[in-house]
mmCIF file of C-alpha atoms in Angstrom:
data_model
loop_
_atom_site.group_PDB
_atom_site.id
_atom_site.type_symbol
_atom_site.label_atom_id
_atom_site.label_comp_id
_atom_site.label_asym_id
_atom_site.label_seq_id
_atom_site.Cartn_x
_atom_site.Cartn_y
_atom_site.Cartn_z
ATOM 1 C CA UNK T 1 85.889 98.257 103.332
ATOM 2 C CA UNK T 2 82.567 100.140 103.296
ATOM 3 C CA UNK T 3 80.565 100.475 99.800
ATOM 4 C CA UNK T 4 79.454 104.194 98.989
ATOM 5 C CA UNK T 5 79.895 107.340 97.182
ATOM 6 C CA UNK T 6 83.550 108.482 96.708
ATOM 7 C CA UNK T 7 84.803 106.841 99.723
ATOM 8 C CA UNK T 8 85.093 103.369 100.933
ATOM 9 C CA UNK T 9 85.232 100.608 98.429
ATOM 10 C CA UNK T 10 85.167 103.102 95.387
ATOM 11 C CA UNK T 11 88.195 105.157 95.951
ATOM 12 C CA UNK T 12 90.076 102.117 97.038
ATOM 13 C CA UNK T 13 89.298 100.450 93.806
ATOM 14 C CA UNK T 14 89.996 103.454 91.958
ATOM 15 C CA UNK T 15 93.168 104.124 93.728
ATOM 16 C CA UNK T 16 94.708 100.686 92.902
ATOM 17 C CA UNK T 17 93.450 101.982 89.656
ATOM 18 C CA UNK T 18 95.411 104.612 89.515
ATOM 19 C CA UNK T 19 98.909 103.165 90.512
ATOM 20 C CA UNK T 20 98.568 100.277 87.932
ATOM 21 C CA UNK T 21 97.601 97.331 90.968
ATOM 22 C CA UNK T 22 94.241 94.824 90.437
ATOM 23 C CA UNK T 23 92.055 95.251 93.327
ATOM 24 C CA UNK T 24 89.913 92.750 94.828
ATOM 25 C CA UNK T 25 87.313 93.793 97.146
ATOM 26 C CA UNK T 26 85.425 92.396 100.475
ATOM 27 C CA UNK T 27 82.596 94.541 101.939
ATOM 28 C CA UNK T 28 82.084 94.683 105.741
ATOM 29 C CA UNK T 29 79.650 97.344 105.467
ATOM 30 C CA UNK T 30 76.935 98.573 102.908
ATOM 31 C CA UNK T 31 75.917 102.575 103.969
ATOM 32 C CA UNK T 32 73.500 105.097 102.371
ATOM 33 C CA UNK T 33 75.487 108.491 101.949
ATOM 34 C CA UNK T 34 76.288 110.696 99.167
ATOM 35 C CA UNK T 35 78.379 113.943 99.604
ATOM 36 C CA UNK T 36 75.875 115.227 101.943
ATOM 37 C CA UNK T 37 76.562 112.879 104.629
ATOM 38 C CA UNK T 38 75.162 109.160 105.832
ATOM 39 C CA UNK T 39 72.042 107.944 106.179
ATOM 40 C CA UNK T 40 72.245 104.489 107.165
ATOM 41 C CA UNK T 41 74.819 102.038 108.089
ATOM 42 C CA UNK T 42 74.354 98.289 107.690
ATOM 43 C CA UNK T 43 77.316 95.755 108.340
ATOM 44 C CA UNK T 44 77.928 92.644 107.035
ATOM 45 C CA UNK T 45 77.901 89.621 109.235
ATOM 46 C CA UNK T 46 81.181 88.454 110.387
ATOM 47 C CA UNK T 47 80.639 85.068 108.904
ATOM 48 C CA UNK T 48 79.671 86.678 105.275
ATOM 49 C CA UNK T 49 82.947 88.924 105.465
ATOM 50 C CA UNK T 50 85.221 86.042 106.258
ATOM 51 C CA UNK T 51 83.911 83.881 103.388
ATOM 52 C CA UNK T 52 84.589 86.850 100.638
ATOM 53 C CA UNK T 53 88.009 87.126 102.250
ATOM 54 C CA UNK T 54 88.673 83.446 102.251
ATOM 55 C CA UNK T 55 87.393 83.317 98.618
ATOM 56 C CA UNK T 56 89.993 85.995 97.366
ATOM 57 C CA UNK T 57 92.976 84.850 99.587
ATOM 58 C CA UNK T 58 92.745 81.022 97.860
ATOM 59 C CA UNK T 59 92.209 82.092 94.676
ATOM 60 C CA UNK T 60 94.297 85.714 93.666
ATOM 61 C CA UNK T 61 97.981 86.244 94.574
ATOM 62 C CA UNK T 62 97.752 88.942 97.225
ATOM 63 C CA UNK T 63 100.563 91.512 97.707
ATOM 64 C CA UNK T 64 99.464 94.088 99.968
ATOM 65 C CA UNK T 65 96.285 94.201 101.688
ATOM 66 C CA UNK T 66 93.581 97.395 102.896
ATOM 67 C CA UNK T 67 91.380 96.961 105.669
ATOM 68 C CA UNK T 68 89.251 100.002 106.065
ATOM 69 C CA UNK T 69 86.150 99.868 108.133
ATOM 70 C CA UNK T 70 85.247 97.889 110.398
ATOM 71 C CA UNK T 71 81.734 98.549 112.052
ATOM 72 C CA UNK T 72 81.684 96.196 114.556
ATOM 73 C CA UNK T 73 83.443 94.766 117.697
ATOM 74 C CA UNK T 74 82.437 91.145 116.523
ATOM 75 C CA UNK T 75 83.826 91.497 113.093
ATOM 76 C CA UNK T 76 87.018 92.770 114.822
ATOM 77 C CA UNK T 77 87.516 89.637 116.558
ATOM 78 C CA UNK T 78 86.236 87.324 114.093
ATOM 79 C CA UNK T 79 88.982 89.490 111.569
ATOM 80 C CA UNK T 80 92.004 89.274 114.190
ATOM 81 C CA UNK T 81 91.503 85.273 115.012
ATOM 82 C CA UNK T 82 91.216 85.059 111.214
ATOM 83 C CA UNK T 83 94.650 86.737 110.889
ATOM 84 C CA UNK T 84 95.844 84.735 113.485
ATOM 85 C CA UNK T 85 95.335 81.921 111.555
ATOM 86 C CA UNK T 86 96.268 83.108 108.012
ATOM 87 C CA UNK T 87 98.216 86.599 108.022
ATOM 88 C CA UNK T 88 97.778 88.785 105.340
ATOM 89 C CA UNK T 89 100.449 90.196 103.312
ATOM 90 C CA UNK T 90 101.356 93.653 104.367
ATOM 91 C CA UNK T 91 98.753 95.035 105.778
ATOM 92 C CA UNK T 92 97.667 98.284 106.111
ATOM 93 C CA UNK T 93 94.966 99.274 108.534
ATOM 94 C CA UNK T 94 92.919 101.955 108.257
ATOM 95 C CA UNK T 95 90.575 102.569 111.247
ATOM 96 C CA UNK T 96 87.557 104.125 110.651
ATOM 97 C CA UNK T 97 85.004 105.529 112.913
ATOM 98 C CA UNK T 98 83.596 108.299 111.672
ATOM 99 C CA UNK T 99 83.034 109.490 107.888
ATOM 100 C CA UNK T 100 84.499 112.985 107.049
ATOM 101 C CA UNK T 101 81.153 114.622 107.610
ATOM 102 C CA UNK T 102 80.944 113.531 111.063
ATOM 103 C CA UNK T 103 78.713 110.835 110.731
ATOM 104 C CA UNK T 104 79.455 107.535 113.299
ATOM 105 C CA UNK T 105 79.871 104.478 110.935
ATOM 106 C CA UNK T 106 80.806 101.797 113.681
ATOM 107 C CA UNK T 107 79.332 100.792 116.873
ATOM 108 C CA UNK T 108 80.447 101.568 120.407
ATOM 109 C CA UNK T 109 83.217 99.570 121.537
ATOM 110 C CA UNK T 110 84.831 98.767 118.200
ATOM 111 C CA UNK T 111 87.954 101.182 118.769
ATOM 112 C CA UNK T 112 88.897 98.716 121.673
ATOM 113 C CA UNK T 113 88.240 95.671 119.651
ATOM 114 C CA UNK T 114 90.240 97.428 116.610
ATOM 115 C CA UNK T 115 93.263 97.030 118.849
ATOM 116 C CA UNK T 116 93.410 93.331 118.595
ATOM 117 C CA UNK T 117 94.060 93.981 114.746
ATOM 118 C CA UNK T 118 97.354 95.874 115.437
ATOM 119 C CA UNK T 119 99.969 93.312 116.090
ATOM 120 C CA UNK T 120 98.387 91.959 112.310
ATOM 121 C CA UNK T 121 99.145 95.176 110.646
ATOM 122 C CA UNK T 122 102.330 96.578 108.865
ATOM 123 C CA UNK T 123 101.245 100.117 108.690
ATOM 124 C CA UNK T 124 97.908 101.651 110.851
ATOM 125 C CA UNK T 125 96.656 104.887 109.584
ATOM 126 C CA UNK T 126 94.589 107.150 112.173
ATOM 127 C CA UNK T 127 93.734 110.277 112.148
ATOM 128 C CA UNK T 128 94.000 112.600 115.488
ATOM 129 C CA UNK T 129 90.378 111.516 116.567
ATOM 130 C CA UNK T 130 90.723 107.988 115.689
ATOM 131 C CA UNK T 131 94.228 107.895 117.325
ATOM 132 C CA UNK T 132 92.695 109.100 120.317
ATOM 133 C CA UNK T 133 90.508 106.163 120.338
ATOM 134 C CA UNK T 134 92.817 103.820 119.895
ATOM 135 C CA UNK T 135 95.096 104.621 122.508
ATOM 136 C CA UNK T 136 92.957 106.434 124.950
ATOM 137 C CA UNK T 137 94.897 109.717 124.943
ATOM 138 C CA UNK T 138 93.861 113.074 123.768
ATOM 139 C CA UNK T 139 95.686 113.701 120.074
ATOM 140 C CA UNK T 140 95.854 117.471 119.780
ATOM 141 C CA UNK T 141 99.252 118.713 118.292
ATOM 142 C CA UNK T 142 102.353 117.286 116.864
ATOM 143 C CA UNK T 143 103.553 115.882 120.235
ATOM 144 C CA UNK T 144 100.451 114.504 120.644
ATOM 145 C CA UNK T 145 100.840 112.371 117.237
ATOM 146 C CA UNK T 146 104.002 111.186 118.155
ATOM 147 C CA UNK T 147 102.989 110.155 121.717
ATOM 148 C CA UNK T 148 99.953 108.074 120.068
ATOM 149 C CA UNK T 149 102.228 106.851 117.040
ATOM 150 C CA UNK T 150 104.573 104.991 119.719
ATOM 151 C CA UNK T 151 101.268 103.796 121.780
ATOM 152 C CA UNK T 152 100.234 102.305 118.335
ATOM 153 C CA UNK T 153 103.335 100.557 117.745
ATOM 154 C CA UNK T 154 103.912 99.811 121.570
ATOM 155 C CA UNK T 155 100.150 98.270 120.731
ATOM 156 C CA UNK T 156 101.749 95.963 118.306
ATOM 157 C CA UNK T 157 101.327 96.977 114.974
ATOM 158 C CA UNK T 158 104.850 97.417 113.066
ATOM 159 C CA UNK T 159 104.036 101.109 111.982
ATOM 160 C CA UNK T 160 101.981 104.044 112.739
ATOM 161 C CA UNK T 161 101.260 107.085 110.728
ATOM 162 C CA UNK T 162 98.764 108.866 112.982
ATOM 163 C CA UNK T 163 97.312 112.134 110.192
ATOM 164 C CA UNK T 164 97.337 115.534 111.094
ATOM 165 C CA UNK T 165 94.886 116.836 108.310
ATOM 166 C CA UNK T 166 92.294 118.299 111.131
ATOM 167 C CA UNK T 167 95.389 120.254 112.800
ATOM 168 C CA UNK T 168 94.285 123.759 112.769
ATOM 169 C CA UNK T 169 97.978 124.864 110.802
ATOM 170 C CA UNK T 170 99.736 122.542 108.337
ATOM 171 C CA UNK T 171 98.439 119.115 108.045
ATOM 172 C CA UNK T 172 101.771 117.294 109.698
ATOM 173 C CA UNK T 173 101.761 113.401 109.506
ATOM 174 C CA UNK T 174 103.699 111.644 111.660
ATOM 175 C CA UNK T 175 105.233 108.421 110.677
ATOM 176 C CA UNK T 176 106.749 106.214 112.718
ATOM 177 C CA UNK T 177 108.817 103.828 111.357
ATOM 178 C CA UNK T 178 111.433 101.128 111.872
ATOM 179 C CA UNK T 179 114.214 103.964 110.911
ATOM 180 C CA UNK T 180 112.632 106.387 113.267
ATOM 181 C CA UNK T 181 109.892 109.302 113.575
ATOM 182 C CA UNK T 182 108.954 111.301 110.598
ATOM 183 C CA UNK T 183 107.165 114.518 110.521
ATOM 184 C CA UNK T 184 105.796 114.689 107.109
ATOM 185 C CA UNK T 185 105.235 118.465 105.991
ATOM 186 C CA UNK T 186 102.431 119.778 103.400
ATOM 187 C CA UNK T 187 100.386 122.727 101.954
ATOM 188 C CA UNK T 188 96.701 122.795 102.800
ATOM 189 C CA UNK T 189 95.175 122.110 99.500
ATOM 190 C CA UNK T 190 92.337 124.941 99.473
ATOM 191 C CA UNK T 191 89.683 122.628 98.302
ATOM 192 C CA UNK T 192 86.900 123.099 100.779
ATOM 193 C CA UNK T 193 85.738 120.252 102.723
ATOM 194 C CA UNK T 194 86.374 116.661 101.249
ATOM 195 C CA UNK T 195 85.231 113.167 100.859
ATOM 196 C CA UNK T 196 87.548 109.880 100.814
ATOM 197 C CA UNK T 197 90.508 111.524 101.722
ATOM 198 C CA UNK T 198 91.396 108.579 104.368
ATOM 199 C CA UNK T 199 90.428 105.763 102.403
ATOM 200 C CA UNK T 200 92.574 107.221 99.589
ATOM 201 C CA UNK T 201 95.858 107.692 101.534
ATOM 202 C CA UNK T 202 95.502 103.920 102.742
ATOM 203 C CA UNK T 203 94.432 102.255 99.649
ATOM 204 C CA UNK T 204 97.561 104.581 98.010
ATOM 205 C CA UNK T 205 100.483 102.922 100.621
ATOM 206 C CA UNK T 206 98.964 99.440 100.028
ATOM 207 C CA UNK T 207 99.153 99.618 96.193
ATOM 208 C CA UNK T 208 102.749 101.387 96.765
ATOM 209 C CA UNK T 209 103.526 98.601 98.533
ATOM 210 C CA UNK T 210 102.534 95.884 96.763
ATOM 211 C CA UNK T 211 104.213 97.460 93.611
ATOM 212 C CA UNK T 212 107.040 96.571 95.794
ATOM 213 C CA UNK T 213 108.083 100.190 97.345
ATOM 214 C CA UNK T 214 109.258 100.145 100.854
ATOM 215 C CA UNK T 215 107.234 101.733 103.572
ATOM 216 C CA UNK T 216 108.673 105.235 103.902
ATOM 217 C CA UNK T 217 109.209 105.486 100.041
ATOM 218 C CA UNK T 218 105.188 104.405 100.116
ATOM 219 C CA UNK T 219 103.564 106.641 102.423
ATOM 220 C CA UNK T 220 105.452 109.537 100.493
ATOM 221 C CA UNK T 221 104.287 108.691 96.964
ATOM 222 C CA UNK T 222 100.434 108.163 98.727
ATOM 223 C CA UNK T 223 100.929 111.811 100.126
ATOM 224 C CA UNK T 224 102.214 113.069 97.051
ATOM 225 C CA UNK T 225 99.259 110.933 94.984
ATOM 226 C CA UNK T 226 96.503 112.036 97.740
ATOM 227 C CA UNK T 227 97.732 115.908 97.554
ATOM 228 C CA UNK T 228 97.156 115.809 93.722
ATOM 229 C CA UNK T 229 93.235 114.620 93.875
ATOM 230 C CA UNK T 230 92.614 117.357 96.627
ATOM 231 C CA UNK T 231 94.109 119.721 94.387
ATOM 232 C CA UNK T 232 91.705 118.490 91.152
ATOM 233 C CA UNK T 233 88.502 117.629 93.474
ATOM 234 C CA UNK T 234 85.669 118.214 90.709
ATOM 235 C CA UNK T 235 82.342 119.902 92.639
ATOM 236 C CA UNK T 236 79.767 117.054 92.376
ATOM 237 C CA UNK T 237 77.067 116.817 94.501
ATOM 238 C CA UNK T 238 75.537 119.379 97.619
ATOM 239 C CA UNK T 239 78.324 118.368 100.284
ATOM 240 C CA UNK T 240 81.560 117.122 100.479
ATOM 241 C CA UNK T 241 84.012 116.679 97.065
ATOM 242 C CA UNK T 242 85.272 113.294 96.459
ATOM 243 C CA UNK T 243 88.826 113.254 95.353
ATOM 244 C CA UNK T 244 89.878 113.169 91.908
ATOM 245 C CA UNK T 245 91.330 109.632 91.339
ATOM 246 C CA UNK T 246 92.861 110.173 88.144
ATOM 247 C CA UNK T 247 95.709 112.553 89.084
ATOM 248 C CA UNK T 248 99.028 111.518 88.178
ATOM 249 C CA UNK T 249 100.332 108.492 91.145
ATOM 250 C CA UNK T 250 104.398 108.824 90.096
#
């Protein structure tokens, strides 16, 4: 998880917020961005990350967990021998790699050393880009999505739901799950460009989840919760609007 300004750690936090779930938090990365876009990336060492995580995990009852990004190919590895050791509770992965204004938030070489997360994770959440990094396929169109949905799972990770919010039509989402593919259908939500939008959706299935919904049932109500705060983004700041996080999450 990455601590800045509508995005990252904050609209996690406020999204388990929102859908009545106490969030803990471990940073990997502290940035310098507002709305405009980022200035400066600095990630925490693997060593400091694995202590916060340790320190939650013996002491809070964990239900579902959110890993969002990670910025480099060391804290990958030090993150999947970790879960190799001690698995975390339904995981949803989140692979970041670039912040919604275009800005690169993780070294080269961390998409290929995100991989070795995958057979950890319950759900992983790319968008087209991302997906394209992960499996090493272009991600251009629906077909595309579900091609790099089954390279995701084929990767090892239970679940994919690769995001189709940059598709120039309808933002499709593809889901695939254990009961099949879904093509998950919305309207654009006309509110300009936006901030957190990722990192919301994630943190959204995780807290579904650990509130005990099943996957499908979660991914919908995250949509459904993520489609709201588009719809209510207020207009701070010169750039991007964050997401309004206290939108109805039924």
């Amino acid at each position: 998880m990455a601590l800045s300004v509508g995005a990252g750690i904050q609209a996690d936090l406020k999204t388990f917020h929102a859908f009545g779930i106490y969030g803990a938090a471990v940073i990997t990365t502290l940035t310098v961005q507002n709305t405009r876009g980022v200035h400066a990336v600095h990630p925490v060492a693997p060593d400091v990350v694995l202590a916060q995580l340790d320190a939650v995990d013996d002491d809070l009852p964990v239900a579902a967990t959110k890993l969002g990004l990670v910025p480099t190919p060391a804290l990958a590895e030090a993150l999947a021998a970790r879960l190799g050791r001690r698995p975390l509770p339904r995981l949803v992965v989140d692979p970041v790699l670039v912040a919604g204004s275009g800005d690169s938030l993780a070294e080269g070489g961390t998409a290929a050393a995100l991989r070795a997360l995958l057979p950890h994770a319950l759900l992983v959440t790319p968008n087209l880009a991302e997906a394209a990094a992960l499996t090493g396929r272009p991600v251009q169109d629906v077909a595309g999505m579900r091609e790099a949905a089954q390279a995701l799972v084929d990767l090892g990770a239970t679940a994919a739901l690769v995001k189709g919010g940059h598709l120039p039509d309808r933002p499709i989402d593809v889901l695939l799950a254990a009961d099949g593919i879904h093509e998950l259908d919305a309207a654009r939500v006309p509110s300009g460009p936006t901030h957190g939008t990722g990192c919301t959706l994630s943190a959204a299935i995780a807290a579904a989840l650990a509130g005990g919904e099943d996957l499908v049932a979660a991914v919908t109500r995250a949509r459904r919760f993520v489609h709201r705060g588009l719809a209510a983004a207020p207009a701070l700041g010169g750039g991007r609007r964050p997401l309004d996080h206290r939108v109805s999450s039924a």
